PDB file of C-alpha atoms and ligand atoms in Angstrom:
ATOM      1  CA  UNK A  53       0.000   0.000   0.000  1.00 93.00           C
ATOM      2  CA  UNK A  54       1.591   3.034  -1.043  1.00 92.00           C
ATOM      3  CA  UNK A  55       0.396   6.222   0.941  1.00 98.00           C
ATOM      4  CA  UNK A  56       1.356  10.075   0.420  1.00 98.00           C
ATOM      5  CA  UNK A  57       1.237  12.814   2.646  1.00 98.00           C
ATOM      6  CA  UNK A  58      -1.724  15.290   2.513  1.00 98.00           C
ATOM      7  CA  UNK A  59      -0.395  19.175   3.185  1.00 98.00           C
ATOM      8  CA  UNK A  60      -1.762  21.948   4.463  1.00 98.00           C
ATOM      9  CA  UNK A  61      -3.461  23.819   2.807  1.00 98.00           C
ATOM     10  CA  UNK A  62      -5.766  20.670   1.570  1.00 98.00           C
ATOM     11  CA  UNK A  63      -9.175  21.086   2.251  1.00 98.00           C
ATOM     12  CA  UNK A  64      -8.942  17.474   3.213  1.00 98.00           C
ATOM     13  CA  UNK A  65      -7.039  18.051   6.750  1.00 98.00           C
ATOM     14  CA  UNK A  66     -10.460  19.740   7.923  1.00 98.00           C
ATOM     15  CA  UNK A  67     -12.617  17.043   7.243  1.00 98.00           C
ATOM     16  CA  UNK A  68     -14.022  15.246  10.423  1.00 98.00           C
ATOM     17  CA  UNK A  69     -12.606  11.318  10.493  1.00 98.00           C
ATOM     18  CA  UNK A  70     -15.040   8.468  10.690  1.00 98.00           C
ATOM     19  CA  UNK A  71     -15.781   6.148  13.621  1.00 98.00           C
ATOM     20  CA  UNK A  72     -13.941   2.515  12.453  1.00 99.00           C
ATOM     21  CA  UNK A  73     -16.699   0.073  12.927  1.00 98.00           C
ATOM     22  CA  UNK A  74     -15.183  -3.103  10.589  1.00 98.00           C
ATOM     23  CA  UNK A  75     -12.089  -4.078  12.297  1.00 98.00           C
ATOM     24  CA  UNK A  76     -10.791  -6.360   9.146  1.00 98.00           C
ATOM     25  CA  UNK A  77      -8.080  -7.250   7.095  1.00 98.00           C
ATOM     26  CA  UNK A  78      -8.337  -3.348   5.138  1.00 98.00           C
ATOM     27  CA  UNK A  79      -8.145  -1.687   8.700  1.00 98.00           C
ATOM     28  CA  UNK A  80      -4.929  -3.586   9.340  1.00 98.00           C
ATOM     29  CA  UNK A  81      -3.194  -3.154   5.882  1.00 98.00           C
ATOM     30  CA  UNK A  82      -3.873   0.563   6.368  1.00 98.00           C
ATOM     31  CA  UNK A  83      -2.196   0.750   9.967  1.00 98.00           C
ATOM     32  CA  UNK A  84       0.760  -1.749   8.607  1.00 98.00           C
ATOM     33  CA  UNK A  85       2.104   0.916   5.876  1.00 98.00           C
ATOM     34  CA  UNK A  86       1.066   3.780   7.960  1.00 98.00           C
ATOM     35  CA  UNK A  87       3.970   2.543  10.537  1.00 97.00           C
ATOM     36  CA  UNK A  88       7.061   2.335   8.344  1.00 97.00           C
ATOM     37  CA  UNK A  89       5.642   5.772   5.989  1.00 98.00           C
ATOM     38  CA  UNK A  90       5.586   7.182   9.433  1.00 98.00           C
ATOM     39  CA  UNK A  91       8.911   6.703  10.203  1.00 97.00           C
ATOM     40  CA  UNK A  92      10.509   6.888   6.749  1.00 96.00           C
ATOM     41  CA  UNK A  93       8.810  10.784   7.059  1.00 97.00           C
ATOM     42  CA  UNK A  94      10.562  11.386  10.222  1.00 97.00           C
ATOM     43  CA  UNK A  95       7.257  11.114  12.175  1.00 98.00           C
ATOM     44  CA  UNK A  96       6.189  10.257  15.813  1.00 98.00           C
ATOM     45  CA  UNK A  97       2.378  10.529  15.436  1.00 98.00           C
ATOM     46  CA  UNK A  98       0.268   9.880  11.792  1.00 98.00           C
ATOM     47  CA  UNK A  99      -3.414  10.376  11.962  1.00 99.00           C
ATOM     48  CA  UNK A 100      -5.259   8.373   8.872  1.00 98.00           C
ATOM     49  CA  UNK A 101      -6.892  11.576   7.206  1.00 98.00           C
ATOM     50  CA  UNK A 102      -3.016  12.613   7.041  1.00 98.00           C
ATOM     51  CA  UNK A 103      -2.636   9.799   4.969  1.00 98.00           C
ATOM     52  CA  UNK A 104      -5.930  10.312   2.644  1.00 98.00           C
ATOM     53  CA  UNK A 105      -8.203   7.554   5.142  1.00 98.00           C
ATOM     54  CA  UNK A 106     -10.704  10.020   6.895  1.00 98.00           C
ATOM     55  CA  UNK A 107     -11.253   7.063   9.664  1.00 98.00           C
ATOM     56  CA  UNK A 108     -10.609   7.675  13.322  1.00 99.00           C
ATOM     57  CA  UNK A 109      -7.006   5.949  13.360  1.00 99.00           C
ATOM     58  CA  UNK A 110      -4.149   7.209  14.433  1.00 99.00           C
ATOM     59  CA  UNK A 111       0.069   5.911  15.356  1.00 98.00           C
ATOM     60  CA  UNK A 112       2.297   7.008  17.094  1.00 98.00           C
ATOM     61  CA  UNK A 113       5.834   5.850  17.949  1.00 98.00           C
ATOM     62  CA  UNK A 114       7.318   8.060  20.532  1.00 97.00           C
ATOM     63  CA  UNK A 115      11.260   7.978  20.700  1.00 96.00           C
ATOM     64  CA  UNK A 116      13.471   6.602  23.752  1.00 95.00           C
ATOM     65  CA  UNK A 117      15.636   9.177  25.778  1.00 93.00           C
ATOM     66  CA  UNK A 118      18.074   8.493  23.016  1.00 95.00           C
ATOM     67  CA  UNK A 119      16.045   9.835  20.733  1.00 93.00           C
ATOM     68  CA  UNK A 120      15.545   6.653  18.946  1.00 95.00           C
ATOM     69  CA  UNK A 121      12.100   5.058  18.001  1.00 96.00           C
ATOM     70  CA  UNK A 122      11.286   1.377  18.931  1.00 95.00           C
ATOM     71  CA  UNK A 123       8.601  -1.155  16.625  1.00 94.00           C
ATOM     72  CA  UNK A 124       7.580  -1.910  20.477  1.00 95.00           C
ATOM     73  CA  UNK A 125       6.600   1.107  21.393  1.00 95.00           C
ATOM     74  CA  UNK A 126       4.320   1.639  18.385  1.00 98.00           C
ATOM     75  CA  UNK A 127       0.789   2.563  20.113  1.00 98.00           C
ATOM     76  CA  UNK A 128      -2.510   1.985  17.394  1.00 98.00           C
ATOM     77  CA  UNK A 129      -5.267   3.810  18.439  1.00 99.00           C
ATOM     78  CA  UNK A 130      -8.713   3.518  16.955  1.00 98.00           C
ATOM     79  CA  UNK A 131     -11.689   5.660  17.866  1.00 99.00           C
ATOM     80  CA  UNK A 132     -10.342   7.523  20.689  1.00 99.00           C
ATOM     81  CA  UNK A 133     -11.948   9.006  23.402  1.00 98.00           C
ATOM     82  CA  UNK A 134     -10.293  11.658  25.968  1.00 98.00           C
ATOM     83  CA  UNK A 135     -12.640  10.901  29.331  1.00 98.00           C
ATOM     84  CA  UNK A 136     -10.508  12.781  31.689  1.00 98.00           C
ATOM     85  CA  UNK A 137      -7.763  15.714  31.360  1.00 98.00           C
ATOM     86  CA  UNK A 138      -5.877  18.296  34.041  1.00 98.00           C
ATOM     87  CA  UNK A 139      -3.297  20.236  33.805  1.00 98.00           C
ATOM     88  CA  UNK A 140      -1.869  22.786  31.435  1.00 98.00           C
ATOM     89  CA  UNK A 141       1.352  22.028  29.300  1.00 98.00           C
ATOM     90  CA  UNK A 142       2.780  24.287  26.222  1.00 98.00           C
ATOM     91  CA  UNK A 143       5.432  22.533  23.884  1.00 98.00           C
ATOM     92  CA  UNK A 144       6.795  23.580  20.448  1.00 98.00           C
ATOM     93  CA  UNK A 145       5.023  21.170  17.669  1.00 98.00           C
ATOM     94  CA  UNK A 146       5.092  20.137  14.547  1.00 98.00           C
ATOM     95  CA  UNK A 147       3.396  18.535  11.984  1.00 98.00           C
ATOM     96  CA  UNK A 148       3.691  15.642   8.660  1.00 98.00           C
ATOM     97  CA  UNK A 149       0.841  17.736   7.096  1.00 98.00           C
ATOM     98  CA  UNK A 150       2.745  21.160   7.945  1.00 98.00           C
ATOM     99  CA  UNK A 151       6.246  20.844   6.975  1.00 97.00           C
ATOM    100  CA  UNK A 152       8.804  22.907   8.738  1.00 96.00           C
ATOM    101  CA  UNK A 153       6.737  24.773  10.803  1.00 97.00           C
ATOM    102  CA  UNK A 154       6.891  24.411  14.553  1.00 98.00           C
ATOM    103  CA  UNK A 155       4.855  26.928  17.110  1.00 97.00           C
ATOM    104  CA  UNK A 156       3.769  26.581  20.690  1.00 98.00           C
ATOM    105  CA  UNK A 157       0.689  24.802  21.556  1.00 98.00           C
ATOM    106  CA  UNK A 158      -1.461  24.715  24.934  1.00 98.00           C
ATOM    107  CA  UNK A 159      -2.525  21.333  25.635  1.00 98.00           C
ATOM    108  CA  UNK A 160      -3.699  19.407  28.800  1.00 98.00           C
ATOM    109  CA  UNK A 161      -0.924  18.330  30.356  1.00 98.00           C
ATOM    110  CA  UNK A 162      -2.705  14.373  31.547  1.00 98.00           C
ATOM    111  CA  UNK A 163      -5.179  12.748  29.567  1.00 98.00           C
ATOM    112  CA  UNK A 164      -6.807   9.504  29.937  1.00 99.00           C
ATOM    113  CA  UNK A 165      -8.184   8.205  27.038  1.00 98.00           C
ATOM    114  CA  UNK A 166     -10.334   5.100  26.064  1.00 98.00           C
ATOM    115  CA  UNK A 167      -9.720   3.489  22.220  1.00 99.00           C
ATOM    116  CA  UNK A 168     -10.014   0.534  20.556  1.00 98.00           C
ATOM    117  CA  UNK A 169      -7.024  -1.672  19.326  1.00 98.00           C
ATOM    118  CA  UNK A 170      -6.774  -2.917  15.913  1.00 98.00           C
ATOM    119  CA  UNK A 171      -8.552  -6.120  16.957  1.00 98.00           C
ATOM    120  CA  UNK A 172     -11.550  -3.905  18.676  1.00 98.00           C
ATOM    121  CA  UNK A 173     -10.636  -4.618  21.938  1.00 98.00           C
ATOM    122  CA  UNK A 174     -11.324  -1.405  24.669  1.00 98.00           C
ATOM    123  CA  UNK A 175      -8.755   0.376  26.109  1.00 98.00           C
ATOM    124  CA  UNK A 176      -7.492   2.747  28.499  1.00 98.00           C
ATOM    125  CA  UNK A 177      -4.063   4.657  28.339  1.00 98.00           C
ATOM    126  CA  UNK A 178      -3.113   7.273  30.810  1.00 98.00           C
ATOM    127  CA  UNK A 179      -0.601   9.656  29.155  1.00 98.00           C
ATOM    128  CA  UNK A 180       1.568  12.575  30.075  1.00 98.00           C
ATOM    129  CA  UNK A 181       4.252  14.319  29.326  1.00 97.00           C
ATOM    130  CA  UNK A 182       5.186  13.754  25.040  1.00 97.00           C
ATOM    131  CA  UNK A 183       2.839  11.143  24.971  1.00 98.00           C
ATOM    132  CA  UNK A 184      -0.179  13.447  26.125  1.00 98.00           C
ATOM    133  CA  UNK A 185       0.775  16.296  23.805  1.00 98.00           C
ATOM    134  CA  UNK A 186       0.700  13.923  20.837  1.00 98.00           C
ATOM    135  CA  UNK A 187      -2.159  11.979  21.303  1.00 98.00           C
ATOM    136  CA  UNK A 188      -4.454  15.523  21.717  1.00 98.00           C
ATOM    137  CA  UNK A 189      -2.618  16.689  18.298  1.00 99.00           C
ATOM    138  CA  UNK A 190      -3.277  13.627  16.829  1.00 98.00           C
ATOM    139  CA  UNK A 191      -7.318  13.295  17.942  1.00 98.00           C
ATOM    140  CA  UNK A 192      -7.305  17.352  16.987  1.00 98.00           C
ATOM    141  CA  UNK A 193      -6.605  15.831  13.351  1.00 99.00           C
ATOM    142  CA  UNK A 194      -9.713  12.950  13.550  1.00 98.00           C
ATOM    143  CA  UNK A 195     -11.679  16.639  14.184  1.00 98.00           C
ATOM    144  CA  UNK A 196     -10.153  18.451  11.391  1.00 98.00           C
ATOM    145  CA  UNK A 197      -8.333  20.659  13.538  1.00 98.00           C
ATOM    146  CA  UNK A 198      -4.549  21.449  12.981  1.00 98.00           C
ATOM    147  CA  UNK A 199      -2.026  22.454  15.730  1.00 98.00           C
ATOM    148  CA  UNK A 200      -2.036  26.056  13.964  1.00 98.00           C
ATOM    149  CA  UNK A 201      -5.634  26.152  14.391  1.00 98.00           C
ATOM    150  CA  UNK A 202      -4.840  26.907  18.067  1.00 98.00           C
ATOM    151  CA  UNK A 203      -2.056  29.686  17.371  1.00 98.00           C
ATOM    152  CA  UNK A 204      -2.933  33.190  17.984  1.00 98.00           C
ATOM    153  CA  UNK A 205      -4.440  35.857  15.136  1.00 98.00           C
ATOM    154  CA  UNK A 206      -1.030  37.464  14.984  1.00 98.00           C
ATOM    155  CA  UNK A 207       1.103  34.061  15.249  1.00 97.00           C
ATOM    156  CA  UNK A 208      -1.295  32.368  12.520  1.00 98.00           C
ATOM    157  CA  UNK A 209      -0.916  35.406  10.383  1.00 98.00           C
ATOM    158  CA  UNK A 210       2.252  34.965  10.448  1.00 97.00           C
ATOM    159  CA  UNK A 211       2.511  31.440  10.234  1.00 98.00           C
ATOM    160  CA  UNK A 212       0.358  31.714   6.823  1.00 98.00           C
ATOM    161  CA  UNK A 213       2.847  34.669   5.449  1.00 98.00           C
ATOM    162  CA  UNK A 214       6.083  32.500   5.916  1.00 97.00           C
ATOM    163  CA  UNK A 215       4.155  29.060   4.734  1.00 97.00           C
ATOM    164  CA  UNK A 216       3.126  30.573   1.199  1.00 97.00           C
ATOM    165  CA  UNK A 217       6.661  32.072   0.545  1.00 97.00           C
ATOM    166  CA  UNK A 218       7.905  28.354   1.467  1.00 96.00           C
ATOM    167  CA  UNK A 219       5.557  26.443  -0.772  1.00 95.00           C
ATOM    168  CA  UNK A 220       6.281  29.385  -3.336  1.00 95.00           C
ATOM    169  CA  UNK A 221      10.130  28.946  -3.033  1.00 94.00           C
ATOM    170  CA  UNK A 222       9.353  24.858  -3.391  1.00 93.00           C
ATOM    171  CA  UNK A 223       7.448  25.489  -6.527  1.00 89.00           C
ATOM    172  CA  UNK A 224      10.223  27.228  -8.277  1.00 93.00           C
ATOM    173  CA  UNK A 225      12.469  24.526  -7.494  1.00 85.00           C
ATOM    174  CA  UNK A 226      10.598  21.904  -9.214  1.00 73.00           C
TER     175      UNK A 226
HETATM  176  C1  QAP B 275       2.610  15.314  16.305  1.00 67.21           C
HETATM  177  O1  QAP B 275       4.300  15.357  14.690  1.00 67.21           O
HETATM  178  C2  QAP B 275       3.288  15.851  17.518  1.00 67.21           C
HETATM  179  O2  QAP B 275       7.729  19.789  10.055  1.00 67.21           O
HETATM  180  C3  QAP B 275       3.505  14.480  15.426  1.00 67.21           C
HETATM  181  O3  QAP B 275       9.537  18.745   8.380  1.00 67.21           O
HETATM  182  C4  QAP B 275       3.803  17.137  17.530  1.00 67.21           C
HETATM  183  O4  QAP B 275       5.500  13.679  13.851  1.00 67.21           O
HETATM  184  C5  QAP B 275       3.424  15.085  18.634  1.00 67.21           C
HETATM  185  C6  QAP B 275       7.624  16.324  11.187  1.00 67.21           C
HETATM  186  C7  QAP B 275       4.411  17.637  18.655  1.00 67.21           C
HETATM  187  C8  QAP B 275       4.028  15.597  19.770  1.00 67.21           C
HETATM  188  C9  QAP B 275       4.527  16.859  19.774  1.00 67.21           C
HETATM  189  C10 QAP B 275       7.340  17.675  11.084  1.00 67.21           C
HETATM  190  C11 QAP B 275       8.553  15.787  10.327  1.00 67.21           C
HETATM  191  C12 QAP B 275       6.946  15.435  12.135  1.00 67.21           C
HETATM  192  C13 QAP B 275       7.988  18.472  10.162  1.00 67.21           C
HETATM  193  C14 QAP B 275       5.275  14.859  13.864  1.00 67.21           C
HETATM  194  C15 QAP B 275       8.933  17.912   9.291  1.00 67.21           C
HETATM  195  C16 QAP B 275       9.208  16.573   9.386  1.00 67.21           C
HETATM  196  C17 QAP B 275       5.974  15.817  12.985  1.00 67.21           C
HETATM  197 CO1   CO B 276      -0.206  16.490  12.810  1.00 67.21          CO
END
């Protein structure tokens, strides 16, 4: 299965992700090339609509303290639910879908949220620190929301300014 990135600014990214109701042999090809495309991008978290699947999947592969990412710590999370948060947390993100552009975000800084595993067995994971970030950023995406959909007027402005003259400068190159 070959997959491509969708970009910002594709229409598609805003698109609300379906609930994942068949748990079969399509579900599972999907996740199994979203893993290694994941990685080959440079990615720790891929949402399905990133990908062109507007389901309610998501990966993520969070790296060790060496900064280096494990097949055994590959988390698959279907139709996720966030039933309790606290705290407040701000980190620098990114994004597959936004290239090159990274900007503080305001998340919660705990989460605990209930999924389904490719098999559609219920869940529960209790995350913090990196892990809580991504897994908001990446359920943000199943709504069609984008980290720089929580930036400021002024920072988004800006963020819009320097992202044409990048995509513009990309163009020219081709
Ligand atoms: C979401 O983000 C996330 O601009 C996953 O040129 C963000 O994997 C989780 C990436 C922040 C936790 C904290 C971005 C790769 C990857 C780029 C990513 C790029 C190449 C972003
Ligand atoms: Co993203």
């Amino acid at each position: 299965m070959k997959l491509t990135i969708v970009e910002y600014p594709d229409k598609r990214l805003k698109e609300k992700s379906k609930e994942v109701k068949v748990f079969d042999a399509n579900l599972h090809k999907l996740l199994d090339a979203m893993h290694p495309f994941m990685i080959e991008t440079n990615g720790i978290g891929l949402a399905a609509i990133q990908v062109n699947h507007a389901i309610r999947a998501l990966v993520l592969n969070l790296p060790d303290e060496e900064g280096e990412q494990h097949p055994e710590n590959l988390l698959e999370i279907i139709n996720p639910v966030i039933t309790h948060k606290a705290g407040e947390t701000t980190y620098q993100e990114g994004c597959l879908s936004v290239p090159k552009f990274y900007e503080d975000v305001k998340r919660y800084e705990t989460v605990v949220v209930n999924y389904q595993d490719r098999y559609g067995n219920t869940k529960t994971l209790e995350a913090d620190e990196l892990l809580a970030i991504a897994i908001q950023h990446e359920i943000d995406h199943l709504e069609g929301i984008l980290f720089i959909d929580h930036l400021s007027y002024a920072r988004r402005k800006k963020f819009e300014k320097e992202y044409k003259r990048m995509l513009k400068e990309r163009k020219s190159k081709k």
